[in-house]
Amino acid sequence: MRIIRPRIFTLCILLIPAISLYAADLTVPKLDLLTTGNWNQDTNRVDLVTTAETKIAISGGYKFGGSLSLGFFSEDLGYLDQDASDVVEGSDTQTDVNALANYLDNNTYLRFQGAELTYRELFGSSNNDLTFFVGESDSFASGDVFMTRFGSADITTRYKGNRYFESGFDGIHTVNGTGLRIGSSWGTDRNQTDFYFYQDGYLGTGIYSADAWTAFNLETIKFETFLGTSFPQKSSGIYRAGFLFYYNPGTTGEFLAEIGIPKWTAGEAFEIGDFYFLFEPRIHIDPLTVILTLFWQPDYYLQSETTEGESADIHINFLFGDPLQSTISGGLETSFIVNTDYQSTDEDQFEIVTSPYISLGSPGISWNFACDVNLLPFHLETLVEGIIYIKAAF
C-alpha cells in the first residue's frame, strides 16, 4: 500500500518544448521497475505484476535555483490494460466502485511531486540560502544526502523501499508540504544545516510542521540528525526525531545505524511500536561481503499508520562481487521476520524468505534477477516468486 498519494495534475505535452533546454537540466534521478511472477493455479499460468516508481527532475539556474519534480507510482503498471468498468452483481449499469478506485490508484499519468525555488547567497553570504518548496522535499536519516549534497559514495542500506516493504521504508522521515527552508554550510564543505517551516502535506490544510536537520560528512564518519514537531495536533502536538550514523574505518568492515521516532504524541508513554531501528554491520572478505541488517518496523511512518508495524526483521545478505566495480555480482539473501503483534492482525507470527539473486550493472542502470522462496509460512501456490528489479538514474 502506497502511503503518499500525490494530487494528480493534467500535464499538457505541448508545454514541454517551451522549456528552455539551454537553461535547464532534464534528468531522471529515479526509475524503478519491480516485476514479480507467480504461478496461478486456477489458470495454470504465470501472472506478472509490475510495480513502477519514477521521478523526472527539471532544474537550472544558480542565483535563483529552481527545480520541478514529476513522476508516478503504480502498484500494478499493467492494470491500465484491464477493464475498470466491472459491473456489480445484479446490475448491468452500476460501476464497481472498488474496481474504479483501483484503476485510479494505478493510473500512470505524470503527477506533480515537488517544486523548489532557491535564493542563494542569502544575507550576502555564499554559505546561506533560502528555499520555497511545494510537495515532497528532503528525506531525513536515509543517507541519500551524502551523495546528493556532498558527492560521497553510496552508504545507504540495500534493505529498503518497495522491493521489501509495502510501506516503502527509506529513512525515518520525509518533508512534504508547502513552506520555507533556510540552510547554511557554515563556511565548510563538511556540514549542512537546514531549518524547515511548512504546512504539512501528510496531515492536511491548516496543520503546520517545523524541523531542524544537520549533517556532518567526515572521512570515516558520516552523521545526520533531525528534530521536528507538528501542530495543532492533540493537546501538545506531535514530535519526531532521529539520527543516522555511519562508520567506515577503511579496513574490512563498516557500520550503519538509523534510529528514531517517526511519530510521538506528547503526554503519551513511549512504546516499542513508536521506534524505528536499523542496525547494519557489513564485513568485507574479498570477494565476499556479509551484510547483516536488523530492522524494527514502526507503527507509524510518514505520519500514517503502517500495515507492517511491530515486526522484527533479520536480513542476511551474502554478496559475491562488488556491484560498483564489476558488471556481474550476486549472492543469497534471507529474511527472518517475527510479527510480534500477529494476534491482532492477519499476519503469520513467523516468516522466512530466501532469495538467490544475480545483479548486472552498467552505467546508470542495474538489473537484479532474484527468486524468492517463501519457506514459512509454507503454501505450495506461493512457494516460489520470480523477481526482476531494475533501477536506473540518468
Short mmCIF file of C-alpha atoms in Angstrom, two decimals:
data_model
loop_
_atom_site.label_atom_id
_atom_site.label_comp_id
_atom_site.label_asym_id
_atom_site.label_seq_id
_atom_site.Cartn_x
_atom_site.Cartn_y
_atom_site.Cartn_z
CA MET A 1 0.00 0.00 0.00
CA ARG A 2 1.41 3.33 -1.03
CA ILE A 3 1.31 5.95 1.73
CA ILE A 4 1.78 9.07 -0.35
CA ARG A 5 -0.93 9.69 -2.95
CA PRO A 6 0.09 12.94 -4.65
CA ARG A 7 -2.54 15.10 -6.32
CA ILE A 8 -2.95 14.22 -9.99
CA PHE A 9 -2.07 17.03 -12.38
CA THR A 10 -3.04 17.10 -16.04
CA LEU A 11 0.16 17.62 -17.99
CA CYS A 12 -0.13 19.06 -21.49
CA ILE A 13 2.62 17.57 -23.64
CA LEU A 14 2.60 20.68 -25.82
CA LEU A 15 4.17 22.66 -22.98
CA ILE A 16 7.35 20.61 -22.94
CA PRO A 17 9.00 22.39 -25.91
CA ALA A 18 8.51 25.68 -24.07
CA ILE A 19 11.21 24.65 -21.58
CA SER A 20 14.45 26.41 -22.38
CA LEU A 21 16.77 23.43 -22.56
CA TYR A 22 19.92 25.51 -22.62
CA ALA A 23 18.95 27.00 -19.24
CA ALA A 24 17.57 23.87 -17.58
CA ASP A 25 18.71 20.32 -16.96
CA LEU A 26 16.30 17.45 -17.52
CA THR A 27 17.23 14.32 -15.57
CA VAL A 28 15.57 11.10 -14.42
CA PRO A 29 17.03 10.55 -10.93
CA LYS A 30 14.79 7.56 -10.26
CA LEU A 31 13.25 4.86 -12.42
CA ASP A 32 12.45 1.64 -10.53
CA LEU A 33 10.64 -1.29 -12.10
CA LEU A 34 9.82 -4.32 -9.95
CA THR A 35 8.21 -7.26 -11.75
CA THR A 36 7.04 -10.29 -9.80
CA GLY A 37 5.91 -13.57 -11.31
CA ASN A 38 3.59 -16.00 -9.50
CA TRP A 39 2.06 -19.28 -10.60
CA ASN A 40 -1.73 -19.05 -10.87
CA GLN A 41 -3.19 -22.50 -10.11
CA ASP A 42 -6.62 -21.53 -11.44
CA THR A 43 -5.31 -20.70 -14.91
CA ASN A 44 -2.09 -22.75 -14.80
CA ARG A 45 -0.20 -19.68 -15.96
CA VAL A 46 2.38 -17.29 -14.59
CA ASP A 47 0.89 -13.95 -13.57
CA LEU A 48 3.19 -10.93 -13.87
CA VAL A 49 2.69 -7.75 -11.84
CA THR A 50 4.97 -4.72 -12.29
CA THR A 51 5.34 -2.04 -9.64
CA ALA A 52 6.80 1.16 -11.03
CA GLU A 53 8.13 4.34 -9.48
CA THR A 54 9.74 7.17 -11.39
CA LYS A 55 10.90 10.73 -10.85
CA ILE A 56 11.68 13.31 -13.53
CA ALA A 57 13.55 16.44 -12.44
CA ILE A 58 13.86 19.75 -14.28
CA SER A 59 16.34 22.15 -12.73
CA GLY A 60 18.52 25.10 -13.66
CA GLY A 61 20.00 28.41 -12.66
CA TYR A 62 22.40 29.25 -9.86
CA LYS A 63 21.47 32.57 -8.28
CA PHE A 64 17.77 31.70 -8.30
CA GLY A 65 17.97 27.92 -8.39
CA GLY A 66 14.74 26.25 -9.38
CA SER A 67 13.62 22.66 -9.75
CA LEU A 68 10.46 20.79 -10.64
CA SER A 69 9.82 17.09 -9.99
CA LEU A 70 7.23 14.99 -11.79
CA GLY A 71 6.64 11.27 -11.58
CA PHE A 72 4.30 8.46 -10.71
CA PHE A 73 3.94 5.38 -8.56
CA SER A 74 1.92 2.37 -9.66
CA GLU A 75 1.37 -0.83 -7.74
CA ASP A 76 0.36 -2.57 -10.97
CA LEU A 77 1.65 -0.90 -14.11
CA GLY A 78 -0.21 -3.36 -16.31
CA TYR A 79 -3.56 -2.57 -14.70
CA LEU A 80 -4.29 0.00 -17.40
CA ASP A 81 -4.84 -2.87 -19.83
CA GLN A 82 -7.64 -4.24 -17.68
CA ASP A 83 -11.28 -3.29 -17.80
CA ALA A 84 -12.04 -0.82 -14.99
CA SER A 85 -15.79 -0.91 -15.55
CA ASP A 86 -16.54 -4.14 -13.69
CA VAL A 87 -20.28 -4.41 -13.08
CA VAL A 88 -21.71 -5.10 -9.66
CA GLU A 89 -23.53 -8.40 -9.49
CA GLY A 90 -27.21 -7.97 -10.28
CA SER A 91 -26.80 -4.79 -12.30
CA ASP A 92 -25.68 -4.07 -15.84
CA THR A 93 -25.10 -0.34 -15.40
CA GLN A 94 -23.61 0.31 -11.96
CA THR A 95 -19.82 0.57 -11.85
CA ASP A 96 -17.92 -1.40 -9.25
CA VAL A 97 -16.54 1.36 -7.02
CA ASN A 98 -13.65 -0.74 -5.77
CA ALA A 99 -12.54 -1.61 -9.31
CA LEU A 100 -12.70 2.05 -10.32
CA ALA A 101 -10.72 3.09 -7.23
CA ASN A 102 -8.02 0.53 -8.05
CA TYR A 103 -7.89 1.79 -11.60
CA LEU A 104 -7.38 5.40 -10.49
CA ASP A 105 -4.78 4.42 -7.88
CA ASN A 106 -2.71 2.68 -10.54
CA ASN A 107 -3.16 5.34 -13.20
CA THR A 108 0.21 6.30 -14.59
CA TYR A 109 -0.31 9.90 -15.59
CA LEU A 110 2.61 12.09 -14.59
CA ARG A 111 1.91 13.62 -11.20
CA PHE A 112 3.34 16.64 -9.51
CA GLN A 113 5.82 15.57 -6.81
CA GLY A 114 7.60 18.72 -5.79
CA ALA A 115 8.95 22.13 -6.77
CA GLU A 116 11.62 24.37 -5.27
CA LEU A 117 12.91 27.88 -5.85
CA THR A 118 16.14 28.76 -4.06
CA TYR A 119 17.65 32.20 -3.46
CA ARG A 120 21.36 31.67 -2.90
CA GLU A 121 23.80 33.91 -1.08
CA LEU A 122 21.20 34.96 1.47
CA PHE A 123 22.32 37.93 3.60
CA GLY A 124 25.23 38.41 1.18
CA SER A 125 26.92 35.17 2.24
CA SER A 126 27.63 32.26 -0.11
CA ASN A 127 27.07 29.92 2.83
CA ASN A 128 23.35 30.65 3.24
CA ASP A 129 20.30 30.07 1.08
CA LEU A 130 16.52 30.39 1.28
CA THR A 131 14.22 27.91 -0.46
CA PHE A 132 10.48 27.94 -1.07
CA PHE A 133 9.20 24.41 -1.67
CA VAL A 134 5.93 22.68 -2.50
CA GLY A 135 5.37 18.92 -2.33
CA GLU A 136 7.90 16.24 -1.43
CA SER A 137 11.27 17.59 -0.36
CA ASP A 138 14.20 16.22 1.64
CA SER A 139 14.40 12.90 3.48
CA PHE A 140 15.92 12.57 6.94
CA ALA A 141 18.25 9.79 8.13
CA SER A 142 18.26 7.87 4.86
CA GLY A 143 21.87 8.64 3.91
CA ASP A 144 20.95 9.98 0.46
CA VAL A 145 22.14 13.45 1.39
CA PHE A 146 25.78 12.37 1.41
CA MET A 147 25.57 11.57 -2.30
CA THR A 148 23.33 14.46 -3.40
CA ARG A 149 24.91 17.28 -1.38
CA PHE A 150 28.41 16.09 -0.53
CA GLY A 151 29.17 13.85 -3.51
CA SER A 152 30.32 10.88 -1.44
CA ALA A 153 29.85 7.19 -2.22
CA ASP A 154 26.54 5.46 -1.55
CA ILE A 155 26.29 4.45 2.12
CA THR A 156 22.58 3.63 2.18
CA THR A 157 21.18 0.24 3.07
CA ARG A 158 20.07 -2.16 0.34
CA TYR A 159 17.24 -3.35 2.59
CA LYS A 160 14.75 -0.56 1.82
CA GLY A 161 11.97 0.57 -0.46
CA ASN A 162 9.20 -1.24 -2.27
CA ARG A 163 11.33 -4.28 -3.02
CA TYR A 164 10.97 -5.38 0.60
CA PHE A 165 8.20 -3.30 2.24
CA GLU A 166 4.66 -2.27 1.44
CA SER A 167 5.31 0.98 3.31
CA GLY A 168 8.47 1.61 1.30
CA PHE A 169 10.67 2.31 4.35
CA ASP A 170 13.60 4.52 3.30
CA GLY A 171 14.90 6.82 6.03
CA ILE A 172 12.95 7.95 9.07
CA HIS A 173 11.03 10.94 7.73
CA THR A 174 10.44 12.92 4.53
CA VAL A 175 9.40 16.58 4.37
CA ASN A 176 6.19 17.07 2.41
CA GLY A 177 4.16 20.27 2.20
CA THR A 178 4.34 23.97 1.39
CA GLY A 179 6.85 26.14 3.17
CA LEU A 180 10.34 27.54 3.56
CA ARG A 181 13.78 26.09 4.18
CA ILE A 182 16.72 28.14 5.42
CA GLY A 183 20.08 26.43 5.08
CA SER A 184 23.71 27.13 5.83
CA SER A 185 27.00 25.33 5.28
CA TRP A 186 28.71 27.48 7.94
CA GLY A 187 31.61 28.07 5.59
CA THR A 188 32.66 24.42 5.36
CA ASP A 189 32.14 21.58 2.91
CA ARG A 190 31.77 19.13 5.81
CA ASN A 191 28.46 20.31 7.25
CA GLN A 192 24.99 21.39 6.16
CA THR A 193 22.23 22.60 8.50
CA ASP A 194 18.64 23.31 7.44
CA PHE A 195 15.54 24.67 9.17
CA TYR A 196 12.06 23.94 7.77
CA PHE A 197 8.67 25.53 8.40
CA TYR A 198 5.74 24.33 6.28
CA GLN A 199 2.11 23.34 6.07
CA ASP A 200 2.30 19.57 6.39
CA GLY A 201 1.16 17.72 3.27
CA TYR A 202 0.67 14.49 5.19
CA LEU A 203 -1.58 15.99 7.88
CA GLY A 204 -3.68 18.41 5.83
CA THR A 205 -4.60 22.06 5.41
CA GLY A 206 -4.02 24.29 8.42
CA ILE A 207 -1.64 21.89 10.17
CA TYR A 208 1.99 23.01 10.28
CA SER A 209 5.35 21.39 10.92
CA ALA A 210 8.80 22.62 11.84
CA ASP A 211 12.02 20.61 11.53
CA ALA A 212 15.69 21.21 12.25
CA TRP A 213 18.23 18.98 10.48
CA THR A 214 22.01 18.81 10.26
CA ALA A 215 24.58 16.50 8.67
CA PHE A 216 28.34 16.05 9.05
CA ASN A 217 30.36 14.44 6.26
CA LEU A 218 33.76 13.30 7.53
CA GLU A 219 36.28 10.92 6.01
CA THR A 220 35.42 7.85 8.07
CA ILE A 221 32.27 9.02 9.88
CA LYS A 222 29.01 10.36 8.49
CA PHE A 223 26.25 11.60 10.75
CA GLU A 224 22.87 13.28 10.35
CA THR A 225 20.17 14.08 12.87
CA PHE A 226 16.84 15.87 12.99
CA LEU A 227 14.14 17.05 15.37
CA GLY A 228 10.61 18.09 14.37
CA THR A 229 7.11 18.88 15.57
CA SER A 230 3.63 19.28 14.07
CA PHE A 231 0.80 21.44 15.40
CA PRO A 232 -2.03 21.79 16.23
CA GLN A 233 -2.14 18.07 16.94
CA LYS A 234 -3.63 16.56 20.09
CA SER A 235 -3.19 18.76 23.16
CA SER A 236 0.55 19.41 22.97
CA GLY A 237 1.46 18.49 19.40
CA ILE A 238 3.24 15.51 17.91
CA TYR A 239 7.01 15.11 17.62
CA ARG A 240 9.64 13.17 15.70
CA ALA A 241 13.39 12.78 15.97
CA GLY A 242 16.17 10.54 14.80
CA PHE A 243 19.70 10.15 13.57
CA LEU A 244 21.88 8.23 11.13
CA PHE A 245 25.40 7.12 11.99
CA TYR A 246 27.85 5.56 9.54
CA TYR A 247 31.39 4.43 10.28
CA ASN A 248 33.93 3.08 7.82
CA PRO A 249 37.47 2.67 9.19
CA GLY A 250 38.70 1.69 5.74
CA THR A 251 39.59 -1.91 6.61
CA THR A 252 37.30 -4.91 6.27
CA GLY A 253 34.15 -3.58 7.87
CA GLU A 254 31.66 -0.74 8.06
CA PHE A 255 28.58 0.00 10.14
CA LEU A 256 25.29 1.83 9.56
CA ALA A 257 22.61 2.73 12.11
CA GLU A 258 19.30 4.57 11.69
CA ILE A 259 17.45 5.17 14.96
CA GLY A 260 14.48 7.40 15.61
CA ILE A 261 10.83 8.02 16.40
CA PRO A 262 8.75 8.84 13.29
CA LYS A 263 5.77 9.98 15.37
CA TRP A 264 5.15 10.50 19.09
CA THR A 265 2.23 12.27 20.77
CA ALA A 266 3.22 14.46 23.70
CA GLY A 267 1.98 13.19 27.05
CA GLU A 268 1.79 9.56 25.97
CA ALA A 269 4.17 6.89 27.20
CA PHE A 270 6.79 5.62 24.77
CA GLU A 271 6.01 2.22 23.30
CA ILE A 272 8.18 -0.11 21.29
CA GLY A 273 5.98 0.48 18.25
CA ASP A 274 6.96 4.18 18.25
CA PHE A 275 10.56 3.41 17.34
CA TYR A 276 12.39 2.95 14.07
CA PHE A 277 15.58 0.86 14.42
CA LEU A 278 18.00 -0.23 11.73
CA PHE A 279 21.44 -1.69 12.57
CA GLU A 280 23.62 -2.90 9.73
CA PRO A 281 27.19 -4.19 10.12
CA ARG A 282 28.97 -5.05 6.86
CA ILE A 283 32.02 -7.31 6.66
CA HIS A 284 34.18 -7.42 3.52
CA ILE A 285 36.30 -10.51 2.85
CA ASP A 286 37.13 -10.22 -0.83
CA PRO A 287 35.25 -11.31 -2.89
CA LEU A 288 32.54 -11.90 -0.24
CA THR A 289 30.58 -9.23 1.62
CA VAL A 290 28.33 -10.24 4.51
CA ILE A 291 25.62 -7.71 5.35
CA LEU A 292 23.51 -8.28 8.47
CA THR A 293 20.51 -5.97 8.80
CA LEU A 294 18.42 -5.82 11.98
CA PHE A 295 15.29 -3.76 11.43
CA TRP A 296 12.36 -2.94 13.69
CA GLN A 297 9.35 -1.68 11.74
CA PRO A 298 7.44 1.20 13.39
CA ASP A 299 3.68 1.56 13.81
CA TYR A 300 3.74 4.98 12.09
CA TYR A 301 5.67 6.15 9.08
CA LEU A 302 5.30 9.44 7.20
CA GLN A 303 2.56 10.48 9.63
CA SER A 304 0.40 7.45 8.79
CA GLU A 305 -0.21 4.10 10.42
CA THR A 306 1.58 1.25 8.71
CA THR A 307 0.34 -2.25 7.95
CA GLU A 308 3.70 -3.77 8.98
CA GLY A 309 4.23 -2.28 12.42
CA GLU A 310 5.86 -4.08 15.34
CA SER A 311 7.71 -6.70 13.35
CA ALA A 312 11.38 -7.54 13.77
CA ASP A 313 13.40 -8.33 10.64
CA ILE A 314 16.72 -10.16 10.48
CA HIS A 315 18.06 -9.88 6.96
CA ILE A 316 21.32 -11.58 5.93
CA ASN A 317 22.88 -10.89 2.55
CA PHE A 318 25.86 -12.90 1.25
CA LEU A 319 27.10 -10.78 -1.64
CA PHE A 320 29.78 -12.03 -4.04
CA GLY A 321 31.48 -9.33 -6.06
CA ASP A 322 31.31 -5.55 -5.90
CA PRO A 323 28.30 -4.03 -7.75
CA LEU A 324 30.19 -0.71 -8.05
CA GLN A 325 33.28 -2.18 -9.69
CA SER A 326 32.16 -5.29 -11.58
CA THR A 327 29.41 -5.81 -14.11
CA ILE A 328 28.25 -9.08 -12.55
CA SER A 329 27.61 -9.79 -8.88
CA GLY A 330 25.22 -11.96 -6.96
CA GLY A 331 24.57 -13.91 -3.85
CA LEU A 332 21.98 -15.15 -1.43
CA GLU A 333 19.82 -13.07 0.91
CA THR A 334 17.48 -14.43 3.59
CA SER A 335 14.89 -12.62 5.69
CA PHE A 336 13.63 -13.86 9.06
CA ILE A 337 10.57 -11.84 10.12
CA VAL A 338 8.89 -12.04 13.51
CA ASN A 339 5.47 -10.38 13.74
CA THR A 340 5.14 -9.59 17.46
CA ASP A 341 1.59 -8.26 17.05
CA TYR A 342 0.35 -11.19 14.98
CA GLN A 343 -2.56 -11.99 17.34
CA SER A 344 -4.35 -8.73 16.47
CA THR A 345 -3.55 -8.88 12.76
CA ASP A 346 -3.90 -11.31 9.89
CA GLU A 347 -0.13 -11.78 9.64
CA ASP A 348 1.66 -15.01 10.47
CA GLN A 349 3.90 -15.00 13.51
CA PHE A 350 6.99 -16.09 11.60
CA GLU A 351 8.06 -15.57 8.00
CA ILE A 352 11.19 -16.86 6.26
CA VAL A 353 12.10 -15.88 2.71
CA THR A 354 15.35 -16.80 0.99
CA SER A 355 16.40 -15.34 -2.35
CA PRO A 356 19.30 -16.28 -4.63
CA TYR A 357 19.98 -13.36 -6.98
CA ILE A 358 22.20 -12.08 -9.79
CA SER A 359 22.93 -8.39 -10.46
CA LEU A 360 24.10 -6.94 -13.75
CA GLY A 361 25.47 -3.42 -13.69
CA SER A 362 26.08 -0.83 -16.37
CA PRO A 363 26.45 2.97 -16.24
CA GLY A 364 23.27 4.43 -14.82
CA ILE A 365 21.32 1.19 -14.52
CA SER A 366 21.34 -2.05 -12.53
CA TRP A 367 19.47 -5.26 -13.33
CA ASN A 368 18.60 -7.60 -10.48
CA PHE A 369 17.19 -11.08 -11.03
CA ALA A 370 16.02 -12.98 -7.95
CA CYS A 371 13.94 -15.98 -6.99
CA ASP A 372 12.07 -15.54 -3.70
CA VAL A 373 11.42 -18.86 -1.96
CA ASN A 374 8.79 -18.45 0.77
CA LEU A 375 9.76 -21.16 3.23
CA LEU A 376 7.47 -20.05 6.06
CA PRO A 377 4.52 -19.93 6.05
CA PHE A 378 4.59 -22.77 3.57
CA HIS A 379 1.98 -22.69 0.82
CA LEU A 380 2.65 -24.54 -2.39
CA GLU A 381 0.91 -21.93 -4.55
CA THR A 382 3.11 -19.08 -3.21
CA LEU A 383 6.30 -21.04 -2.62
CA VAL A 384 8.31 -19.52 -5.47
CA GLU A 385 8.17 -15.98 -6.79
CA GLY A 386 10.32 -14.67 -9.62
CA ILE A 387 11.68 -11.13 -9.30
CA ILE A 388 13.11 -8.71 -11.85
CA TYR A 389 14.15 -5.40 -10.24
CA ILE A 390 15.56 -2.67 -12.47
CA LYS A 391 16.94 0.58 -11.02
CA ALA A 392 18.01 3.41 -13.26
CA ALA A 393 19.12 7.03 -12.95
CA PHE A 394 20.10 9.13 -15.93
#
